[in-house]
Amino acid sequence: MATNTDTSKTINAADDNKPTGSEQRPYTIVLYGATSFVGQITAHYLTSFLSDAKNKNGDSVTWAIAGRDEDKLNELQSKLENKVDIIIANSKDAASLDKMTKQTQVIISTVGPYLKYGEPLIKSCAENGTDYVDLTGEAIFIKDMMDKYQETAKESGARIVNSCGFDSIPSDLGVYFTQQQAESQFDSTCDVIHMRVKAAKGGLSGGTIASMATIFEEVGQDKSRRKQVANPYLLNDDKDMPSVRQANISKPEYDSEHKRWLAPFVMASINTRIVHRSNQLLGYEYGRDFKYDEAMWMTDGIKGKLSSYALSAGLLGFATAMMIKPSRELLSKHVLPKAGSGPSKSDQDNGYYDIRLFGQTANKDTINTKVTGDKDPGYGSTSRMLAQAALCLAQDISKDDVCGGFWTPASAMGNKLLTRLETHAGLSFEIVEG
């Protein structure tokens, strides 16, 4: 895997801050946070995918890796199959971020926890008309950024699309796909959809743990944050948002229809908010009374019941411990994965997920779908979703069709992203029986 580093460039983004028009931008994509755990996986996927794409159809995408540590970026660069430029930029240096964002059409950000490190880059993209995707699962971060930079992004034309990984593409596009199929079959969308995680195999990285710790820290310190987290319509920003009560699977329940025990799904708190925002941005195509919930599927019988109670207790204990500073620091130091660590390449390749969506229209017509992925959900699959979302935004979605502002994957990219994910990212969206 030799790299022609003599023909690539290293750019100190703070050295020159001349304005650059979108038509003059030298890069289609800049991957910021490229040396993070998921950033490295994304970089390897991008270089492989773009090399294959160029060989097949002649398309050429110029991209760069970016971050604050030049030595780590050089090390990553040396491991990539094809040459790629390096940009030095730091979230604490606004000038360096502006220089970077003015050079590219789209920024991919893997720098979390986003509540701690994400705002300066969002601000720079919003001000400089640069499209942006990330993999955040931090709903309160998205809410903060919408409140601060929505109007700026609209004015500049920057399309900001958060949660383009396992948080929350399978849920968001899964619901979008299910509603399309219901409309096609029944001439009506579903007014209720239940999402159930049937199976998943994968691990957690230190970065994911850090994001979770940051959220629990915020919630533990600020009562207003707890109120935000509990609001199912947190990301709906229209004046007449729905007020329908939404189910929240927060403890063990028995699903008599499917004869399975249910347990809380840790990502439901972000996924459900993204789905409801998509409904708003799509003009409430799912209906103003639309109900949506998520849970983990366990087996039937005593084994499933015990598993459901154990998982529920574990999640509650973890959340409680992470909201208290001494126990949070103890877990972070001695128990939880460290930053930069995560599942092995073998574990990523052998991971998978299978989620089911059960929809019903107001006329009681039912439709069942599934979304599957052939890699570890948090990293192997997330890196592919993130990269394809950035490419879709850059190559498939014109600014005449989708203007500046804060969007969701389904509302901004819809079928075009769905097709990319099935073709290039190992995802499958299908109608199923039962």
GROMACS .gro file of N, CA and C in nm, residues 207-332:
model
  378
  207GLY      N    1  -1.473   0.668   2.167
  207GLY     CA    2  -1.541   0.790   2.126
  207GLY      C    3  -1.690   0.787   2.155
  208THR      N    4  -1.753   0.671   2.131
  208THR     CA    5  -1.896   0.657   2.161
  208THR      C    6  -1.921   0.671   2.310
  209ILE      N    7  -1.837   0.606   2.389
  209ILE     CA    8  -1.851   0.615   2.534
  209ILE      C    9  -1.835   0.760   2.580
  210ALA      N   10  -1.739   0.832   2.521
  210ALA     CA   11  -1.716   0.972   2.559
  210ALA      C   12  -1.838   1.057   2.528
  211SER      N   13  -1.904   1.032   2.414
  211SER     CA   14  -2.025   1.106   2.378
  211SER      C   15  -2.136   1.079   2.478
  212MET      N   16  -2.153   0.950   2.514
  212MET     CA   17  -2.257   0.915   2.611
  212MET      C   18  -2.228   0.979   2.746
  213ALA      N   19  -2.103   0.978   2.786
  213ALA     CA   20  -2.066   1.037   2.914
  213ALA      C   21  -2.096   1.186   2.916
  214THR      N   22  -2.070   1.254   2.805
  214THR     CA   23  -2.095   1.399   2.796
  214THR      C   24  -2.244   1.430   2.810
  215ILE      N   25  -2.327   1.350   2.743
  215ILE     CA   26  -2.471   1.371   2.751
  215ILE      C   27  -2.520   1.352   2.895
  216PHE      N   28  -2.478   1.240   2.958
  216PHE     CA   29  -2.522   1.214   3.094
  216PHE      C   30  -2.471   1.321   3.191
  217GLU      N   31  -2.352   1.371   3.166
  217GLU     CA   32  -2.299   1.479   3.249
  217GLU      C   33  -2.386   1.603   3.238
  218GLU      N   34  -2.424   1.638   3.115
  218GLU     CA   35  -2.511   1.755   3.094
  218GLU      C   36  -2.645   1.736   3.164
  219VAL      N   37  -2.703   1.618   3.145
  219VAL     CA   38  -2.835   1.590   3.203
  219VAL      C   39  -2.827   1.590   3.355
  220GLY      N   40  -2.718   1.536   3.409
  220GLY     CA   41  -2.704   1.531   3.554
  220GLY      C   42  -2.687   1.667   3.617
  221GLN      N   43  -2.632   1.765   3.543
  221GLN     CA   44  -2.603   1.896   3.598
  221GLN      C   45  -2.714   1.998   3.574
  222ASP      N   46  -2.799   1.973   3.475
  222ASP     CA   47  -2.892   2.077   3.430
  222ASP      C   48  -3.033   2.019   3.413
  223LYS      N   49  -3.126   2.063   3.496
  223LYS     CA   50  -3.263   2.012   3.488
  223LYS      C   51  -3.329   2.044   3.355
  224SER      N   52  -3.295   2.157   3.296
  224SER     CA   53  -3.355   2.193   3.167
  224SER      C   54  -3.312   2.096   3.058
  225ARG      N   55  -3.191   2.041   3.071
  225ARG     CA   56  -3.144   1.941   2.976
  225ARG      C   57  -3.227   1.813   2.989
  226ARG      N   58  -3.263   1.775   3.111
  226ARG     CA   59  -3.346   1.656   3.131
  226ARG      C   60  -3.481   1.673   3.064
  227LYS      N   61  -3.534   1.794   3.070
  227LYS     CA   62  -3.662   1.822   3.005
  227LYS      C   63  -3.648   1.812   2.854
  228GLN      N   64  -3.537   1.862   2.801
  228GLN     CA   65  -3.512   1.852   2.657
  228GLN      C   66  -3.504   1.706   2.614
  229VAL      N   67  -3.425   1.628   2.686
  229VAL     CA   68  -3.405   1.488   2.650
  229VAL      C   69  -3.536   1.411   2.649
  230ALA      N   70  -3.629   1.450   2.735
  230ALA     CA   71  -3.757   1.379   2.745
  230ALA      C   72  -3.857   1.420   2.637
  231ASN      N   73  -3.829   1.524   2.563
  231ASN     CA   74  -3.923   1.576   2.463
  231ASN      C   75  -3.908   1.501   2.331
  232PRO      N   76  -4.010   1.423   2.288
  232PRO     CA   77  -3.998   1.348   2.163
  232PRO      C   78  -3.990   1.437   2.040
  233TYR      N   79  -4.035   1.562   2.052
  233TYR     CA   80  -4.033   1.657   1.940
  233TYR      C   81  -3.924   1.764   1.959
  234LEU      N   82  -3.815   1.726   2.027
  234LEU     CA   83  -3.708   1.821   2.057
  234LEU      C   84  -3.655   1.889   1.931
  235LEU      N   85  -3.648   1.817   1.820
  235LEU     CA   86  -3.589   1.870   1.699
  235LEU      C   87  -3.690   1.927   1.601
  236ASN      N   88  -3.817   1.923   1.635
  236ASN     CA   89  -3.919   1.990   1.554
  236ASN      C   90  -3.919   2.138   1.591
  237ASP      N   91  -3.899   2.224   1.492
  237ASP     CA   92  -3.888   2.367   1.522
  237ASP      C   93  -3.997   2.451   1.457
  238ASP      N   94  -4.107   2.385   1.414
  238ASP     CA   95  -4.219   2.462   1.361
  238ASP      C   96  -4.306   2.511   1.475
  239LYS      N   97  -4.381   2.615   1.450
  239LYS     CA   98  -4.463   2.675   1.557
  239LYS      C   99  -4.580   2.586   1.597
  240ASP      N  100  -4.624   2.500   1.508
  240ASP     CA  101  -4.741   2.417   1.534
  240ASP      C  102  -4.702   2.270   1.533
  241MET      N  103  -4.599   2.236   1.611
  241MET     CA  104  -4.552   2.097   1.613
  241MET      C  105  -4.656   2.006   1.677
  242PRO      N  106  -4.654   1.875   1.644
  242PRO     CA  107  -4.752   1.781   1.701
  242PRO      C  108  -4.741   1.773   1.853
  243SER      N  109  -4.847   1.726   1.914
  243SER     CA  110  -4.847   1.707   2.059
  243SER      C  111  -4.894   1.566   2.096
  244VAL      N  112  -4.892   1.476   1.998
  244VAL     CA  113  -4.936   1.338   2.022
  244VAL      C  114  -4.841   1.270   2.120
  245ARG      N  115  -4.893   1.202   2.216
  245ARG     CA  116  -4.811   1.132   2.315
  245ARG      C  117  -4.739   1.016   2.246
  246GLN      N  118  -4.609   1.007   2.266
  246GLN     CA  119  -4.529   0.902   2.204
  246GLN      C  120  -4.490   0.796   2.307
  247ALA      N  121  -4.496   0.670   2.264
  247ALA     CA  122  -4.453   0.561   2.352
  247ALA      C  123  -4.302   0.568   2.373
  248ASN      N  124  -4.259   0.530   2.493
  248ASN     CA  125  -4.116   0.526   2.524
  248ASN      C  126  -4.088   0.396   2.599
  249ILE      N  127  -4.022   0.303   2.533
  249ILE     CA  128  -3.995   0.173   2.595
  249ILE      C  129  -3.875   0.190   2.688
  250SER      N  130  -3.903   0.217   2.815
  250SER     CA  131  -3.796   0.246   2.911
  250SER      C  132  -3.778   0.134   3.014
  251LYS      N  133  -3.861   0.031   3.005
  251LYS     CA  134  -3.851  -0.082   3.097
  251LYS      C  135  -3.901  -0.208   3.025
  252PRO      N  136  -3.880  -0.325   3.082
  252PRO     CA  137  -3.923  -0.449   3.014
  252PRO      C  138  -4.073  -0.451   2.986
  253GLU      N  139  -4.106  -0.492   2.865
  253GLU     CA  140  -4.245  -0.509   2.825
  253GLU      C  141  -4.259  -0.637   2.744
  254TYR      N  142  -4.378  -0.694   2.742
  254TYR     CA  143  -4.402  -0.815   2.662
  254TYR      C  144  -4.483  -0.778   2.539
  255ASP      N  145  -4.434  -0.816   2.422
  255ASP     CA  146  -4.501  -0.792   2.294
  255ASP      C  147  -4.583  -0.916   2.263
  256SER      N  148  -4.711  -0.912   2.296
  256SER     CA  149  -4.796  -1.030   2.279
  256SER      C  150  -4.821  -1.062   2.132
  257GLU      N  151  -4.819  -0.959   2.045
  257GLU     CA  152  -4.843  -0.983   1.903
  257GLU      C  153  -4.732  -1.067   1.842
  258HIS      N  154  -4.608  -1.038   1.877
  258HIS     CA  155  -4.494  -1.110   1.819
  258HIS      C  156  -4.433  -1.211   1.915
  259LYS      N  157  -4.492  -1.220   2.034
  259LYS     CA  158  -4.447  -1.317   2.135
  259LYS      C  159  -4.297  -1.302   2.164
  260ARG      N  160  -4.262  -1.181   2.202
  260ARG     CA  161  -4.124  -1.151   2.239
  260ARG      C  162  -4.122  -1.049   2.352
  261TRP      N  163  -4.018  -1.057   2.433
  261TRP     CA  164  -3.995  -0.954   2.533
  261TRP      C  165  -3.924  -0.836   2.469
  262LEU      N  166  -3.953  -0.717   2.519
  262LEU     CA  167  -3.890  -0.594   2.471
  262LEU      C  168  -3.804  -0.533   2.582
  263ALA      N  169  -3.696  -0.470   2.539
  263ALA     CA  170  -3.609  -0.396   2.630
  263ALA      C  171  -3.577  -0.262   2.567
  264PRO      N  172  -3.536  -0.163   2.647
  264PRO     CA  173  -3.502  -0.031   2.591
  264PRO      C  174  -3.388  -0.041   2.490
  265PHE      N  175  -3.394   0.042   2.387
  265PHE     CA  176  -3.287   0.053   2.288
  265PHE      C  177  -3.215   0.184   2.314
  266VAL      N  178  -3.085   0.177   2.340
  266VAL     CA  179  -3.009   0.293   2.386
  266VAL      C  180  -3.010   0.407   2.285
  267MET      N  181  -3.027   0.378   2.157
  267MET     CA  182  -3.023   0.483   2.055
  267MET      C  183  -3.161   0.541   2.022
  268ALA      N  184  -3.265   0.491   2.088
  268ALA     CA  185  -3.400   0.540   2.059
  268ALA      C  186  -3.413   0.689   2.086
  269SER      N  187  -3.339   0.741   2.184
  269SER     CA  188  -3.355   0.881   2.222
  269SER      C  189  -3.313   0.976   2.111
  270ILE      N  190  -3.219   0.936   2.026
  270ILE     CA  191  -3.182   1.020   1.912
  270ILE      C  192  -3.261   0.980   1.788
  271ASN      N  193  -3.276   0.850   1.764
  271ASN     CA  194  -3.342   0.805   1.641
  271ASN      C  195  -3.485   0.856   1.629
  272THR      N  196  -3.560   0.848   1.738
  272THR     CA  197  -3.700   0.890   1.733
  272THR      C  198  -3.711   1.040   1.706
  273ARG      N  199  -3.619   1.117   1.760
  273ARG     CA  200  -3.623   1.263   1.738
  273ARG      C  201  -3.591   1.296   1.592
  274ILE      N  202  -3.496   1.223   1.533
  274ILE     CA  203  -3.462   1.244   1.393
  274ILE      C  204  -3.580   1.208   1.304
  275VAL      N  205  -3.647   1.098   1.333
  275VAL     CA  206  -3.762   1.055   1.253
  275VAL      C  207  -3.874   1.159   1.259
  276HIS      N  208  -3.902   1.212   1.376
  276HIS     CA  209  -4.008   1.314   1.387
  276HIS      C  210  -3.968   1.443   1.317
  277ARG      N  211  -3.840   1.478   1.320
  277ARG     CA  212  -3.797   1.597   1.244
  277ARG      C  213  -3.811   1.573   1.094
  278SER      N  214  -3.776   1.453   1.049
  278SER     CA  215  -3.796   1.421   0.907
  278SER      C  216  -3.942   1.439   0.867
  279ASN      N  217  -4.031   1.394   0.952
  279ASN     CA  218  -4.174   1.409   0.923
  279ASN      C  219  -4.209   1.556   0.904
  280GLN      N  220  -4.157   1.641   0.993
  280GLN     CA  221  -4.182   1.785   0.978
  280GLN      C  222  -4.125   1.839   0.847
  281LEU      N  223  -3.999   1.807   0.820
  281LEU     CA  224  -3.933   1.862   0.701
  281LEU      C  225  -3.992   1.809   0.571
  282LEU      N  226  -4.056   1.694   0.577
  282LEU     CA  227  -4.124   1.637   0.460
  282LEU      C  228  -4.269   1.684   0.451
  283GLY      N  229  -4.302   1.788   0.526
  283GLY     CA  230  -4.437   1.842   0.520
  283GLY      C  231  -4.540   1.755   0.589
  284TYR      N  232  -4.496   1.683   0.692
  284TYR     CA  233  -4.581   1.590   0.767
  284TYR      C  234  -4.647   1.488   0.674
  285GLU      N  235  -4.565   1.433   0.585
  285GLU     CA  236  -4.613   1.325   0.498
  285GLU      C  237  -4.657   1.203   0.577
  286TYR      N  238  -4.598   1.182   0.694
  286TYR     CA  239  -4.636   1.066   0.776
  286TYR      C  240  -4.763   1.095   0.857
  287GLY      N  241  -4.810   1.218   0.855
  287GLY     CA  242  -4.928   1.258   0.931
  287GLY      C  243  -4.890   1.330   1.059
  288ARG      N  244  -4.975   1.420   1.101
  288ARG     CA  245  -4.948   1.495   1.224
  288ARG      C  246  -4.974   1.412   1.349
  289ASP      N  247  -5.043   1.298   1.334
  289ASP     CA  248  -5.068   1.210   1.448
  289ASP      C  249  -4.976   1.088   1.447
  290PHE      N  250  -4.870   1.094   1.371
  290PHE     CA  251  -4.779   0.980   1.355
  290PHE      C  252  -4.714   0.944   1.488
  291LYS      N  253  -4.713   0.813   1.516
  291LYS     CA  254  -4.651   0.761   1.637
  291LYS      C  255  -4.538   0.666   1.599
  292TYR      N  256  -4.427   0.678   1.675
  292TYR     CA  257  -4.309   0.597   1.644
  292TYR      C  258  -4.234   0.563   1.771
  293ASP      N  259  -4.193   0.438   1.784
  293ASP     CA  260  -4.113   0.399   1.899
  293ASP      C  261  -4.012   0.292   1.858
  294GLU      N  262  -3.910   0.273   1.942
  294GLU     CA  263  -3.804   0.177   1.916
  294GLU      C  264  -3.776   0.094   2.041
  295ALA      N  265  -3.738  -0.032   2.021
  295ALA     CA  266  -3.704  -0.120   2.132
  295ALA      C  267  -3.617  -0.235   2.081
  296MET      N  268  -3.552  -0.301   2.175
  296MET     CA  269  -3.478  -0.424   2.147
  296MET      C  270  -3.573  -0.543   2.157
  297TRP      N  271  -3.564  -0.634   2.061
  297TRP     CA  272  -3.639  -0.759   2.066
  297TRP      C  273  -3.558  -0.864   2.142
  298MET      N  274  -3.620  -0.927   2.240
  298MET     CA  275  -3.563  -1.042   2.307
  298MET      C  276  -3.644  -1.166   2.268
  299THR      N  277  -3.602  -1.281   2.316
  299THR     CA  278  -3.676  -1.403   2.286
  299THR      C  279  -3.798  -1.415   2.377
  300ASP      N  280  -3.879  -1.515   2.353
  300ASP     CA  281  -3.996  -1.544   2.436
  300ASP      C  282  -3.951  -1.622   2.559
  301GLY      N  283  -4.042  -1.640   2.653
  301GLY     CA  284  -4.016  -1.727   2.767
  301GLY      C  285  -3.930  -1.662   2.873
  302ILE      N  286  -3.886  -1.747   2.968
  302ILE     CA  287  -3.814  -1.697   3.084
  302ILE      C  288  -3.678  -1.639   3.045
  303LYS      N  289  -3.614  -1.697   2.944
  303LYS     CA  290  -3.484  -1.646   2.901
  303LYS      C  291  -3.496  -1.504   2.847
  304GLY      N  292  -3.597  -1.482   2.764
  304GLY     CA  293  -3.619  -1.349   2.710
  304GLY      C  294  -3.657  -1.249   2.818
  305LYS      N  295  -3.737  -1.294   2.914
  305LYS     CA  296  -3.778  -1.206   3.023
  305LYS      C  297  -3.657  -1.165   3.107
  306LEU      N  298  -3.573  -1.261   3.141
  306LEU     CA  299  -3.455  -1.231   3.220
  306LEU      C  300  -3.359  -1.139   3.145
  307SER      N  301  -3.344  -1.164   3.015
  307SER     CA  302  -3.257  -1.079   2.933
  307SER      C  303  -3.308  -0.936   2.928
  308SER      N  304  -3.440  -0.921   2.915
  308SER     CA  305  -3.500  -0.789   2.909
  308SER      C  306  -3.480  -0.712   3.040
  309TYR      N  307  -3.502  -0.781   3.152
  309TYR     CA  308  -3.484  -0.716   3.281
  309TYR      C  309  -3.337  -0.683   3.306
  310ALA      N  310  -3.248  -0.774   3.265
  310ALA     CA  311  -3.105  -0.750   3.286
  310ALA      C  312  -3.056  -0.631   3.204
  311LEU      N  313  -3.096  -0.624   3.078
  311LEU     CA  314  -3.054  -0.513   2.993
  311LEU      C  315  -3.110  -0.381   3.044
  312SER      N  316  -3.236  -0.382   3.083
  312SER     CA  317  -3.300  -0.260   3.135
  312SER      C  318  -3.230  -0.211   3.260
  313ALA      N  319  -3.198  -0.304   3.351
  313ALA     CA  320  -3.130  -0.267   3.475
  313ALA      C  321  -2.989  -0.217   3.446
  314GLY      N  322  -2.922  -0.282   3.351
  314GLY     CA  323  -2.787  -0.240   3.316
  314GLY      C  324  -2.783  -0.100   3.259
  315LEU      N  325  -2.877  -0.069   3.169
  315LEU     CA  326  -2.882   0.064   3.109
  315LEU      C  327  -2.914   0.170   3.214
  316LEU      N  328  -3.007   0.139   3.303
  316LEU     CA  329  -3.042   0.234   3.409
  316LEU      C  330  -2.924   0.258   3.502
  317GLY      N  331  -2.856   0.150   3.539
  317GLY     CA  332  -2.740   0.164   3.627
  317GLY      C  333  -2.629   0.243   3.562
  318PHE      N  334  -2.605   0.218   3.432
  318PHE     CA  335  -2.500   0.289   3.360
  318PHE      C  336  -2.533   0.438   3.351
  319ALA      N  337  -2.659   0.468   3.316
  319ALA     CA  338  -2.699   0.609   3.305
  319ALA      C  339  -2.685   0.680   3.439
  320THR      N  340  -2.728   0.615   3.545
  320THR     CA  341  -2.720   0.675   3.678
  320THR      C  342  -2.575   0.700   3.718
  321ALA      N  343  -2.491   0.601   3.694
  321ALA     CA  344  -2.349   0.614   3.729
  321ALA      C  345  -2.281   0.725   3.650
  322MET      N  346  -2.318   0.740   3.524
  322MET     CA  347  -2.253   0.839   3.439
  322MET      C  348  -2.300   0.981   3.469
  323MET      N  349  -2.411   0.996   3.540
  323MET     CA  350  -2.459   1.130   3.577
  323MET      C  351  -2.393   1.181   3.704
  324ILE      N  352  -2.320   1.093   3.775
  324ILE     CA  353  -2.255   1.130   3.900
  324ILE      C  354  -2.105   1.136   3.875
  325LYS      N  355  -2.043   1.250   3.904
  325LYS     CA  356  -1.904   1.272   3.866
  325LYS      C  357  -1.807   1.165   3.916
  326PRO      N  358  -1.806   1.129   4.045
  326PRO     CA  359  -1.708   1.030   4.091
  326PRO      C  360  -1.721   0.895   4.020
  327SER      N  361  -1.844   0.845   4.005
  327SER     CA  362  -1.862   0.716   3.940
  327SER      C  363  -1.834   0.726   3.790
  328ARG      N  364  -1.866   0.841   3.730
  328ARG     CA  365  -1.836   0.861   3.588
  328ARG      C  366  -1.686   0.856   3.564
  329GLU      N  367  -1.611   0.925   3.648
  329GLU     CA  368  -1.466   0.927   3.633
  329GLU      C  369  -1.406   0.790   3.660
  330LEU      N  370  -1.461   0.716   3.757
  330LEU     CA  371  -1.412   0.582   3.788
  330LEU      C  372  -1.434   0.487   3.671
  331LEU      N  373  -1.554   0.490   3.614
  331LEU     CA  374  -1.583   0.404   3.499
  331LEU      C  375  -1.497   0.441   3.379
  332SER      N  376  -1.485   0.570   3.353
  332SER     CA  377  -1.409   0.616   3.237
  332SER      C  378  -1.262   0.577   3.249
   0.00000   0.00000   0.00000
